[in-house]
Coordinates of C-alpha atoms and ligand atoms in Angstrom, one line a residue:
M1 CA -0.8 -38.4 -13.6
S2 CA -0.4 -35.0 -15.1
A3 CA -0.2 -31.9 -13.0
A4 CA -3.4 -30.5 -14.5
A5 CA -5.3 -33.7 -13.7
T6 CA -4.4 -33.6 -10.0
A7 CA -4.9 -29.9 -9.5
A8 CA -7.6 -28.5 -7.3
T9 CA -10.9 -27.1 -8.8
T10 CA -10.3 -23.6 -9.9
P11 CA -11.9 -21.3 -7.3
A12 CA -13.9 -18.2 -8.1
I13 CA -12.2 -15.2 -6.6
G14 CA -11.1 -13.8 -9.9
P15 CA -9.0 -10.7 -10.6
F16 CA -8.8 -7.5 -8.7
S17 CA -10.4 -4.8 -10.9
A18 CA -8.5 -1.6 -9.8
K19 CA -6.4 0.1 -12.4
N20 CA -5.4 3.1 -10.3
D21 CA -5.5 4.4 -6.7
E22 CA -9.3 4.8 -6.7
F23 CA -10.9 3.0 -3.7
T24 CA -11.9 -0.5 -4.9
P25 CA -13.4 -3.2 -2.7
F26 CA -12.2 -6.8 -2.8
T27 CA -13.5 -10.2 -1.7
T28 CA -13.5 -11.5 1.9
A29 CA -10.3 -13.4 2.9
R30 CA -11.2 -16.9 3.9
H31 CA -9.1 -20.0 4.5
W32 CA -7.8 -22.0 1.6
I33 CA -7.6 -25.6 2.8
G34 CA -7.3 -28.8 0.7
G35 CA -8.0 -26.8 -2.5
K36 CA -11.2 -25.2 -1.3
W37 CA -12.2 -21.8 0.2
C38 CA -13.7 -22.3 3.5
D39 CA -14.8 -20.4 6.6
P40 CA -13.4 -20.9 10.1
A41 CA -14.6 -24.2 11.7
T42 CA -16.0 -22.3 14.6
S43 CA -17.5 -18.8 14.5
R44 CA -14.9 -16.2 15.2
A45 CA -14.1 -12.5 14.7
V46 CA -14.3 -10.9 11.3
Q47 CA -11.7 -8.1 10.9
D48 CA -11.6 -5.3 8.4
V49 CA -8.8 -5.1 5.9
L50 CA -8.1 -1.4 5.6
N51 CA -6.8 0.4 2.6
P52 CA -4.4 2.7 4.4
R53 CA -4.6 5.4 1.7
Y54 CA -8.3 6.1 2.7
G55 CA -8.4 4.4 6.1
K56 CA -11.4 2.5 4.8
P57 CA -12.1 -1.3 4.7
L58 CA -11.7 -2.7 1.2
A59 CA -12.4 -6.2 2.5
Q60 CA -12.8 -8.4 5.6
V61 CA -10.8 -11.3 6.9
R62 CA -12.4 -14.2 8.7
M63 CA -10.0 -15.0 11.6
G64 CA -9.3 -18.6 12.3
G65 CA -8.0 -20.7 15.2
A66 CA -6.4 -23.9 16.3
D67 CA -9.2 -26.1 14.8
D68 CA -8.5 -24.5 11.4
V69 CA -4.8 -25.1 11.6
D70 CA -5.6 -28.7 12.4
L71 CA -7.8 -29.1 9.3
A72 CA -5.1 -27.5 7.2
A73 CA -2.4 -29.7 8.7
Q74 CA -4.5 -32.8 7.9
A75 CA -5.1 -31.7 4.3
A76 CA -1.5 -30.8 3.9
A77 CA -0.4 -34.2 5.3
R78 CA -2.6 -36.0 2.9
A79 CA -1.2 -34.1 -0.1
A80 CA 2.4 -34.1 1.1
R81 CA 2.9 -37.8 0.6
S82 CA 2.3 -37.9 -3.2
W83 CA 3.7 -34.4 -3.9
G84 CA 6.9 -35.5 -2.2
E85 CA 7.1 -38.4 -4.7
W86 CA 6.9 -36.2 -7.7
P87 CA 10.4 -35.8 -9.3
I88 CA 11.9 -32.5 -8.4
R89 CA 11.9 -31.3 -12.0
E90 CA 8.1 -31.8 -12.3
R91 CA 7.6 -30.0 -9.0
A92 CA 9.6 -27.1 -10.4
H93 CA 7.5 -27.1 -13.6
V94 CA 4.6 -25.9 -11.5
L95 CA 6.7 -22.9 -10.6
Y96 CA 7.5 -22.2 -14.2
R97 CA 3.8 -21.9 -14.9
L98 CA 3.3 -19.8 -11.8
R99 CA 6.0 -17.5 -13.0
E100 CA 4.2 -17.0 -16.3
L101 CA 0.9 -16.3 -14.6
M102 CA 2.6 -13.7 -12.3
V103 CA 4.3 -12.0 -15.2
R104 CA 1.0 -11.9 -17.2
N105 CA -0.9 -10.5 -14.3
I106 CA 1.8 -8.3 -12.8
D107 CA -0.2 -5.1 -12.9
E108 CA -3.2 -6.6 -11.3
L109 CA -1.1 -8.1 -8.5
A110 CA 0.7 -4.9 -8.0
W111 CA -2.6 -2.9 -7.7
L112 CA -3.8 -5.4 -5.2
V113 CA -0.6 -5.1 -3.1
S114 CA -0.8 -1.3 -3.4
H115 CA -4.5 -1.2 -2.2
E116 CA -4.1 -3.6 0.7
N117 CA -0.7 -2.3 1.9
G118 CA -0.8 1.3 0.8
K119 CA 2.6 1.4 -1.0
I120 CA 2.6 3.3 -4.3
F121 CA 2.1 1.3 -7.5
G122 CA 5.8 1.4 -8.6
E123 CA 6.8 0.0 -5.2
A124 CA 4.1 -2.6 -5.3
K125 CA 5.2 -3.6 -8.8
A126 CA 8.8 -3.9 -7.6
E127 CA 7.6 -6.2 -4.8
V128 CA 5.8 -8.5 -7.3
E129 CA 9.0 -8.5 -9.5
K130 CA 11.1 -9.6 -6.5
G131 CA 8.5 -12.3 -5.9
I132 CA 8.9 -13.4 -9.5
E133 CA 12.7 -13.5 -8.9
C134 CA 12.2 -15.8 -5.9
V135 CA 10.0 -18.1 -8.0
E136 CA 12.7 -18.2 -10.7
Y137 CA 15.2 -19.3 -8.0
G138 CA 12.7 -22.2 -7.2
C139 CA 12.6 -23.1 -10.9
S140 CA 16.4 -23.4 -10.9
L141 CA 16.5 -25.8 -8.0
P142 CA 16.5 -29.0 -10.1
N143 CA 19.8 -27.9 -11.5
L144 CA 21.3 -27.0 -8.1
A145 CA 19.9 -29.7 -5.7
A146 CA 21.8 -32.7 -6.9
G147 CA 23.4 -34.3 -3.8
N148 CA 27.0 -35.5 -3.7
Q149 CA 28.1 -39.1 -4.1
L150 CA 31.5 -40.6 -3.4
E151 CA 33.1 -44.0 -3.1
V152 CA 34.2 -43.7 0.5
S153 CA 35.8 -47.2 0.7
R154 CA 36.4 -49.8 -1.9
G155 CA 33.0 -50.9 -3.2
V156 CA 31.2 -48.6 -0.7
A157 CA 29.4 -45.5 -1.8
C158 CA 27.9 -42.7 0.2
E159 CA 25.4 -40.3 -1.3
V160 CA 23.3 -37.4 0.0
A161 CA 19.7 -36.8 -1.1
Y162 CA 17.4 -33.9 0.0
A163 CA 14.2 -35.2 1.4
P164 CA 11.1 -33.2 2.2
L165 CA 10.1 -32.5 5.8
G166 CA 6.4 -33.1 5.1
V167 CA 4.1 -30.4 6.3
V168 CA 5.7 -27.0 6.9
A169 CA 4.4 -23.5 7.6
G170 CA 5.2 -19.8 7.1
V171 CA 4.0 -16.7 9.0
T172 CA 4.4 -13.4 7.2
P173 CA 4.2 -9.6 8.0
F174 CA 2.2 -6.7 6.6
N175 CA 4.9 -4.8 4.8
F176 CA 5.5 -7.2 1.9
P177 CA 2.2 -9.1 1.6
F178 CA 3.1 -10.9 -1.7
M179 CA 6.9 -11.1 -1.7
V180 CA 7.6 -12.5 1.8
P181 CA 5.5 -15.6 1.3
L182 CA 7.5 -16.1 -1.9
W183 CA 10.8 -16.0 0.1
M184 CA 9.6 -19.3 1.5
L185 CA 7.2 -21.0 -0.9
P186 CA 9.4 -21.9 -3.9
Q187 CA 12.1 -23.7 -1.9
A188 CA 9.6 -25.4 0.4
L189 CA 7.4 -26.6 -2.5
V190 CA 10.2 -27.7 -4.9
G191 CA 11.7 -29.4 -1.8
G192 CA 8.6 -31.6 -1.8
N193 CA 6.7 -30.2 1.2
A194 CA 3.1 -29.2 1.6
F195 CA 2.8 -25.6 2.9
I196 CA 0.5 -23.8 5.3
L197 CA 0.7 -20.0 5.0
K198 CA -0.6 -17.6 7.7
P199 CA -0.5 -14.2 6.0
S200 CA -0.7 -11.0 8.0
E201 CA -4.3 -10.4 8.9
R202 CA -3.7 -6.8 7.8
V203 CA -2.9 -7.8 4.2
P204 CA -4.4 -11.2 3.4
L205 CA -5.6 -10.3 -0.1
S206 CA -2.8 -10.7 -2.7
T207 CA -2.0 -14.2 -1.5
L208 CA -5.7 -15.2 -2.3
R209 CA -4.7 -14.6 -5.9
L210 CA -1.5 -16.5 -5.4
A211 CA -3.5 -19.5 -4.2
E212 CA -5.6 -19.3 -7.4
M213 CA -2.5 -19.0 -9.6
L214 CA -1.0 -22.0 -8.0
V215 CA -4.1 -24.0 -8.9
E216 CA -3.9 -22.7 -12.4
A217 CA -0.2 -23.6 -12.5
G218 CA -1.1 -27.2 -11.7
L219 CA -0.3 -27.5 -8.0
P220 CA -2.3 -30.4 -6.5
A221 CA -5.0 -29.7 -3.9
G222 CA -3.7 -29.5 -0.4
V223 CA -0.1 -28.8 -1.2
F224 CA -0.6 -25.1 -0.5
N225 CA -3.0 -24.0 2.2
M226 CA -3.8 -20.8 3.9
V227 CA -5.2 -20.2 7.4
Q228 CA -6.3 -16.6 8.1
G229 CA -5.9 -15.1 11.5
G230 CA -3.5 -13.7 14.0
R231 CA -1.8 -14.9 17.2
D232 CA -4.1 -17.9 17.9
V233 CA -3.3 -19.3 14.5
V234 CA 0.4 -18.7 14.8
E235 CA 0.5 -20.4 18.3
A236 CA -1.4 -23.4 16.9
I237 CA 1.1 -23.7 14.1
C238 CA 4.0 -23.7 16.6
D239 CA 2.2 -26.4 18.6
H240 CA 0.9 -28.7 15.9
P241 CA 2.7 -32.0 15.9
T242 CA 2.2 -32.5 12.1
I243 CA 4.0 -29.3 11.2
K244 CA 7.7 -29.9 11.1
A245 CA 9.2 -26.4 10.3
V246 CA 8.1 -22.8 10.7
G247 CA 9.5 -19.8 8.8
F248 CA 8.6 -16.5 10.3
V249 CA 9.1 -12.9 9.2
G250 CA 7.9 -10.0 11.4
S251 CA 8.9 -8.0 14.5
T252 CA 11.7 -9.0 16.8
K253 CA 9.3 -9.4 19.7
V254 CA 7.2 -12.0 17.9
A255 CA 10.1 -13.6 16.1
K256 CA 11.6 -14.4 19.5
L257 CA 8.3 -15.8 20.7
V258 CA 7.7 -17.9 17.6
Y259 CA 11.3 -19.2 17.6
G260 CA 11.0 -20.2 21.3
R261 CA 7.6 -21.8 21.0
A262 CA 8.3 -23.7 17.7
S263 CA 11.6 -25.0 19.0
T264 CA 10.1 -26.2 22.3
H265 CA 7.8 -28.4 20.1
G266 CA 10.9 -29.8 18.3
K267 CA 10.4 -27.9 15.1
R268 CA 12.9 -26.3 12.9
A269 CA 12.4 -22.5 13.1
L270 CA 13.9 -19.6 11.2
C271 CA 12.5 -16.4 12.4
L272 CA 13.5 -13.0 10.9
G273 CA 12.8 -10.0 13.1
G274 CA 12.9 -6.2 13.1
A275 CA 15.7 -3.9 12.3
K276 CA 17.4 -0.5 13.0
N277 CA 19.6 0.1 10.0
H278 CA 22.5 2.5 10.0
L279 CA 24.0 4.4 7.1
I280 CA 27.5 5.7 7.6
V281 CA 28.2 8.8 5.4
V282 CA 31.8 10.1 5.2
P283 CA 33.0 13.4 3.7
D284 CA 34.4 11.8 0.5
A285 CA 31.0 10.3 -0.5
D286 CA 29.6 11.2 -3.9
L287 CA 27.1 14.0 -3.3
E288 CA 24.4 13.1 -5.9
L289 CA 24.6 9.3 -5.4
T290 CA 24.5 9.6 -1.7
A291 CA 21.7 12.1 -1.4
E292 CA 19.4 10.2 -3.9
N293 CA 20.2 6.9 -2.3
V294 CA 19.7 7.9 1.4
V295 CA 16.3 9.5 0.6
A296 CA 15.2 6.4 -1.4
S297 CA 16.2 4.2 1.5
F298 CA 14.4 6.0 4.3
T299 CA 11.3 7.0 2.4
G300 CA 10.7 4.0 0.1
C301 CA 7.6 2.0 1.1
A302 CA 7.0 4.8 3.6
G303 CA 10.0 3.5 5.6
Q304 CA 8.2 0.3 6.2
R305 CA 11.0 -2.0 5.0
C306 CA 13.1 -4.1 7.3
M307 CA 16.0 -2.8 5.1
A308 CA 15.1 0.9 5.3
A309 CA 17.7 3.3 6.6
S310 CA 16.8 4.6 10.0
V311 CA 19.9 6.2 11.4
L312 CA 22.4 8.3 9.4
L313 CA 25.8 8.4 11.1
A314 CA 27.3 11.6 9.8
V315 CA 31.1 11.3 10.0
G316 CA 32.9 14.7 10.2
K317 CA 32.1 17.5 7.8
V318 CA 29.2 16.2 5.6
D319 CA 26.8 19.1 5.9
H320 CA 26.9 19.6 2.1
I321 CA 25.5 16.0 1.8
L322 CA 23.0 16.4 4.6
D323 CA 21.7 19.6 2.9
A324 CA 21.3 17.7 -0.4
V325 CA 19.4 14.9 1.4
R326 CA 17.0 17.4 3.0
A327 CA 16.5 19.2 -0.3
R328 CA 15.6 16.0 -2.1
A329 CA 13.4 14.6 0.7
A330 CA 11.5 17.9 0.8
K331 CA 10.4 17.4 -2.9
I332 CA 8.6 14.2 -2.1
T333 CA 4.8 14.5 -2.3
P334 CA 2.9 12.2 0.0
G335 CA 0.1 10.5 -1.9
K336 CA 2.0 10.7 -5.1
D337 CA 5.6 9.6 -4.4
L338 CA 5.1 8.3 -0.9
G339 CA 2.3 6.0 0.4
P340 CA 0.6 6.0 3.8
V341 CA 1.8 4.0 6.8
T342 CA -0.2 0.9 7.7
T343 CA -2.6 2.0 10.4
Q344 CA -3.6 5.0 12.6
A345 CA -1.7 3.3 15.5
A346 CA 1.5 3.2 13.3
R347 CA 1.0 6.8 12.5
D348 CA 0.7 7.7 16.2
R349 CA 3.7 5.6 17.0
I350 CA 5.9 7.3 14.4
T351 CA 4.8 10.9 15.2
G352 CA 5.3 10.0 18.9
Y353 CA 9.0 9.3 18.1
I354 CA 9.3 12.6 16.3
D355 CA 7.6 14.5 19.2
G356 CA 9.9 12.7 21.7
A357 CA 13.1 13.5 19.8
E358 CA 12.0 17.2 19.6
K359 CA 11.4 17.3 23.4
A360 CA 14.7 15.6 24.0
G361 CA 16.5 18.4 22.1
A362 CA 17.0 17.1 18.6
K363 CA 16.2 19.3 15.6
I364 CA 13.4 18.4 13.2
V365 CA 14.8 19.7 9.9
L366 CA 12.1 18.2 7.8
D367 CA 8.7 17.6 9.5
G368 CA 6.3 15.1 8.1
R369 CA 3.8 15.2 11.0
K370 CA 1.3 17.4 9.2
A371 CA 1.1 15.4 6.0
D372 CA -2.5 14.8 5.0
A373 CA -2.5 13.7 1.3
V374 CA -5.9 12.0 1.2
A375 CA -8.6 12.4 3.9
G376 CA -8.9 9.5 6.2
G377 CA -5.5 8.0 5.3
Y378 CA -2.6 7.4 7.6
W379 CA 0.0 9.9 6.4
V380 CA 3.5 10.8 7.6
G381 CA 5.7 12.8 5.3
P382 CA 9.5 12.4 5.0
T383 CA 11.0 13.5 8.3
I384 CA 14.6 14.2 9.1
I385 CA 15.7 14.5 12.8
D386 CA 19.1 16.1 13.1
H387 CA 21.5 16.3 16.1
C388 CA 20.2 13.2 17.7
T389 CA 22.2 11.5 20.4
P390 CA 22.7 7.7 20.3
E391 CA 20.7 7.4 23.5
M392 CA 17.5 8.9 22.1
A393 CA 14.7 6.5 21.4
C394 CA 14.5 7.7 17.7
A395 CA 18.2 6.6 17.3
R396 CA 17.8 3.2 19.1
E397 CA 14.3 1.8 18.4
E398 CA 12.7 0.6 15.2
I399 CA 10.4 3.4 14.1
F400 CA 9.2 1.8 10.8
G401 CA 8.1 5.0 9.1
P402 CA 9.7 7.5 6.7
V403 CA 12.0 9.0 9.3
I404 CA 15.7 9.3 9.5
S405 CA 17.6 10.2 12.7
I406 CA 21.0 11.9 12.1
V407 CA 23.7 11.3 14.7
R408 CA 26.9 13.3 14.2
V409 CA 30.2 11.5 15.0
P410 CA 33.8 12.7 14.8
N411 CA 35.2 9.6 13.0
L412 CA 34.6 6.2 11.5
D413 CA 35.4 4.3 14.7
A414 CA 32.7 6.2 16.6
A415 CA 30.2 5.5 13.8
I416 CA 31.0 1.7 13.8
E417 CA 30.8 1.7 17.6
I418 CA 27.2 3.1 17.5
E419 CA 26.1 0.7 14.8
N420 CA 27.5 -2.2 16.7
A421 CA 25.8 -1.2 19.9
S422 CA 22.4 -1.8 18.3
P423 CA 20.9 -5.2 19.3
Y424 CA 19.6 -5.5 15.7
G425 CA 21.8 -6.6 12.8
N426 CA 19.8 -6.5 9.6
A427 CA 21.5 -4.0 7.3
S428 CA 24.2 -1.5 7.3
S429 CA 25.7 0.7 4.6
V430 CA 28.6 3.1 4.0
Y431 CA 28.7 5.9 1.5
T432 CA 32.3 6.6 0.4
S433 CA 34.5 6.8 -2.6
S434 CA 37.3 5.1 -0.7
G435 CA 37.8 1.4 -1.1
D436 CA 39.7 1.3 2.1
I437 CA 37.0 2.9 4.2
A438 CA 34.4 0.6 2.5
R439 CA 36.4 -2.4 3.4
R440 CA 37.0 -1.3 7.0
V441 CA 33.3 -0.8 7.5
M442 CA 32.3 -4.1 5.8
E443 CA 34.7 -6.0 8.0
R444 CA 33.5 -4.6 11.2
V445 CA 29.8 -3.8 11.2
E446 CA 27.5 -6.2 13.0
A447 CA 25.0 -6.7 10.2
G448 CA 24.1 -9.6 8.0
M449 CA 23.4 -7.5 4.9
C450 CA 25.8 -4.7 4.1
G451 CA 26.0 -2.1 1.4
V452 CA 28.6 0.1 -0.2
N453 CA 26.9 3.1 -1.7
I454 CA 23.6 1.2 -1.6
G455 CA 20.9 2.2 0.9
V456 CA 18.8 -1.0 0.7
P457 CA 21.4 -3.7 0.3
V458 CA 19.0 -6.6 -0.3
P459 CA 20.9 -9.6 -1.6
R460 CA 19.3 -10.5 -4.9
E461 CA 18.7 -14.1 -5.8
P462 CA 20.6 -16.4 -5.6
F463 CA 22.2 -14.7 -2.5
G464 CA 20.3 -15.5 0.7
F465 CA 18.4 -12.9 2.7
G466 CA 18.9 -12.8 6.4
G467 CA 20.2 -10.6 9.2
W468 CA 22.2 -11.2 12.4
N469 CA 21.6 -10.8 16.1
D470 CA 18.1 -9.7 17.1
S471 CA 17.1 -9.5 13.4
C472 CA 17.2 -13.3 13.0
F473 CA 16.6 -16.2 15.3
G474 CA 17.7 -19.5 13.9
H475 CA 20.4 -20.5 11.5
G476 CA 21.0 -19.3 8.0
N477 CA 19.1 -17.2 5.4
I478 CA 15.5 -17.5 4.4
T479 CA 16.1 -17.3 0.6
G480 CA 18.6 -18.8 -1.7
W481 CA 20.3 -22.2 -1.1
D482 CA 19.9 -21.8 2.7
G483 CA 16.2 -21.7 2.2
Y484 CA 16.3 -25.0 0.3
R485 CA 18.4 -26.5 3.1
F486 CA 16.0 -25.2 5.7
W487 CA 12.9 -26.8 4.1
T488 CA 14.6 -30.2 3.4
R489 CA 16.5 -32.7 5.4
Q490 CA 19.5 -34.7 4.2
R491 CA 19.3 -38.4 3.8
K492 CA 22.7 -40.0 3.7
I493 CA 22.7 -43.4 2.0
T494 CA 25.7 -45.7 2.2
S495 CA 25.6 -48.7 -0.1
K496 CA 27.6 -51.7 -1.1
W497 CA 26.7 -54.3 -3.8
A498 CA 29.4 -57.0 -3.4
L499 CA 31.5 -58.5 -0.7
Q500 CA 35.0 -57.0 -1.0
R501 CA 38.1 -59.1 -0.5
D502 CA 40.3 -56.3 1.0
Q503 CA 38.1 -55.7 3.9
T504 CA 38.1 -52.5 6.0
W505 CA 36.0 -51.6 9.0
M506 CA 33.4 -50.4 6.6
S507 CA 33.1 -53.6 4.6
Ligands
NAD1 P1 4.4 -8.6 13.5 O1 5.5 -9.2 14.3 O2 3.4 -7.7 14.3 O3 3.5 -9.7 12.7 C1 4.1 -10.6 11.9 C2 3.2 -11.9 11.9 O4 3.1 -12.4 13.3 C3 1.8 -11.6 11.5 O5 1.3 -12.6 10.6 C4 1.0 -11.5 12.8 O6 -0.4 -12.0 12.6 C5 1.7 -12.5 13.7 N1 1.7 -12.1 15.1 C6 1.5 -10.8 15.6 N2 1.6 -10.9 17.0 C7 1.8 -12.2 17.3 C8 1.9 -12.8 18.6 N3 1.9 -12.2 19.7 N4 2.1 -14.2 18.6 C9 2.2 -14.9 17.4 N5 2.0 -14.3 16.2 C10 1.8 -12.9 16.1 O7 5.1 -7.7 12.4 P2 4.4 -6.7 11.3 O8 4.0 -5.5 12.0 O9 3.4 -7.4 10.5 O10 5.6 -6.4 10.4 C11 6.6 -5.4 10.6 C12 7.8 -6.0 11.3 O11 8.4 -7.0 10.5 C13 8.9 -5.0 11.4 O12 9.5 -5.1 12.7 C14 9.9 -5.3 10.3 O13 11.2 -4.9 10.6 C15 9.8 -6.8 10.3 N6 10.2 -7.4 9.1 C16 11.4 -8.0 9.1 C17 11.9 -8.6 7.9 C18 13.2 -9.3 7.9 O14 13.5 -9.9 6.9 N7 14.0 -9.3 8.9 C19 11.1 -8.4 6.7 C20 9.9 -7.8 6.8 C21 9.4 -7.3 8.0

C-alpha cells in the first residue's frame, strides 16, 4: 500500500499567520492520537501558552494525564506493527517528504518557534534549519544501517539486523521546541518504531505543525502521537508497559527522575540534563574572534541553550579581551538582537543570581537587570559579572539566562580544575592560538562536547549530541548513529543450510 493511502486524514490546524514579531494568536494545543486531534479523556487543567515577548497568552494547552498516555500507547502499538514491516528505505522516504515540507515552510515554522519561545527570528530559523539537518540524517539511515554478516564457521553465518523496539516516547524542554523533538524522531521512525511525544507545555505549538507535516509526508496514522501535559504525563510514560524506551531532554533534576523511573520499569532511557559550560580564555587568544564568539555564546537565545557559555575562566592577563567582550555585549539591544527569557519566574531567578553575586562581592560590569524592551515581556539584558569566585552561586549553578560570570585564574591548570569540579559536563571551550594549549584542554576537561575557538560546540550531524556526568544519564548520544542504536535493538541471526562434514562445536 502506498504511503499516501495509509496516511491519516489531514487535520485542520493550518499555518501560523505571523510574518513578524507582532502579537499573533494560535490554535489550542490538543493531543494528537491515532491520526486525530483530541481532548484529554478526562477533564483537566487548561494552561496558557505565553508569548514571552509580551507576557501574553497566544494559545492554550489542554493538559493530559495517564489515561491519555494509555490511549496514545494503544494507538501507537496498533500502528507500530505494520510500520515496522515497511522496508527501511520506504520509511526514510517519509522523511524526505517531511524535509521538503519543512524547507518550503521554514519561515512559518521559524515565526511559530519565535512566538512560542521568544527567541528572535534568526535564532528560530537556525533552530528549524538544525531540525532539517536532523531529518536529513534520518534520510541517510538506509545507507548506514546495513548490519554485518560473516561466515563464522564453515557453512555457518552470523548476521546482525536492527529491529524496532515497538512503541517509544520522547519528552522535550522549552528552549528548542522544534529541534529537540527532531533529535529523536528521525532515528526512532526510520528505525521502525511508533513514537509518542510529550512536548514542553510551555511551547507545544510548533510540533502541532510538525504532526500535520508528517501526515502530509505520508506517515501512517498512529505512528506519531503527541500527548500534551506536564509531570503526570511524563510519569505515565515512564510507567506504561507498552512503551519500551524514553528519550528525555531537560533539566538535570528531572532528567535524573525520569532516568530512574523509566529504568525501574525496565525501559531504555537516555536523559540529557542541564549544564554549566565553561569557556577558558588565555592571553594568546585572537581578540576579535574571541570577543565575538564569547558574546554570541552567552547571549544567543537569551542564554537559554544547554550549550551556552556560563562561566568565563580568564587565564592571566586577558583584560584586553574582556574589555572587547564587554564593549560588544553592550551593543546588543534587547527586543531586536536578543529575545526575552521564558517566564517571569525565569526572569526573577536570573536577576536573583545577579543580585546574589553583587552582594557576595562580585562586580557587575554590564547590567541587564533593567532591560524592558517590550511592555509585559520577560526581559534580561546581557550581563557580565566579573571577579566571581568559583564558590559563588553564579559560578556554580545553571542560570539559563544571558549572563556570564568571569572567574580570574593564574594559569591553565587552575582553569581546568574549576571546570572539572563542576558536576555538569555538557560543553567546554578554549580560546587560544596555540595548538598545544588547545590539545591540553581538550584532553583534560570533563565535558562531552568541546570547542576550540567555538563558544557553542554543537556537534553537527552526523556527530552525536550528548554530554557527560550530570548532563546526561544513560549511555551514548541522542543524535547521530548512537540515536539509531538507542531506538533499535540488534537481532543476531546465526544460520546454516547444510550439514557440514568437518564438524565443529557450532555445526
Ligand atoms: P524541565 O526539566 O523543567 O522540563 C523538561 C520536560 O520535563 C518538560 O516536558 C516538562 O513538562 C517535564 N517535566 C518538568 N518537571 C517534571 C517532573 N517533575 N517530572 C516529570 N517531568 C517533568 O526543563 P525546561 O525548563 O523545559 O528546559 C530547560 C532545561 O533543559 C535546562 O536545564 C537546559 O540545560 C536543559 N536542556 C538540556 C539539553 C541537553 O542537551 N543536555 C538541551 C536542551 C535543554
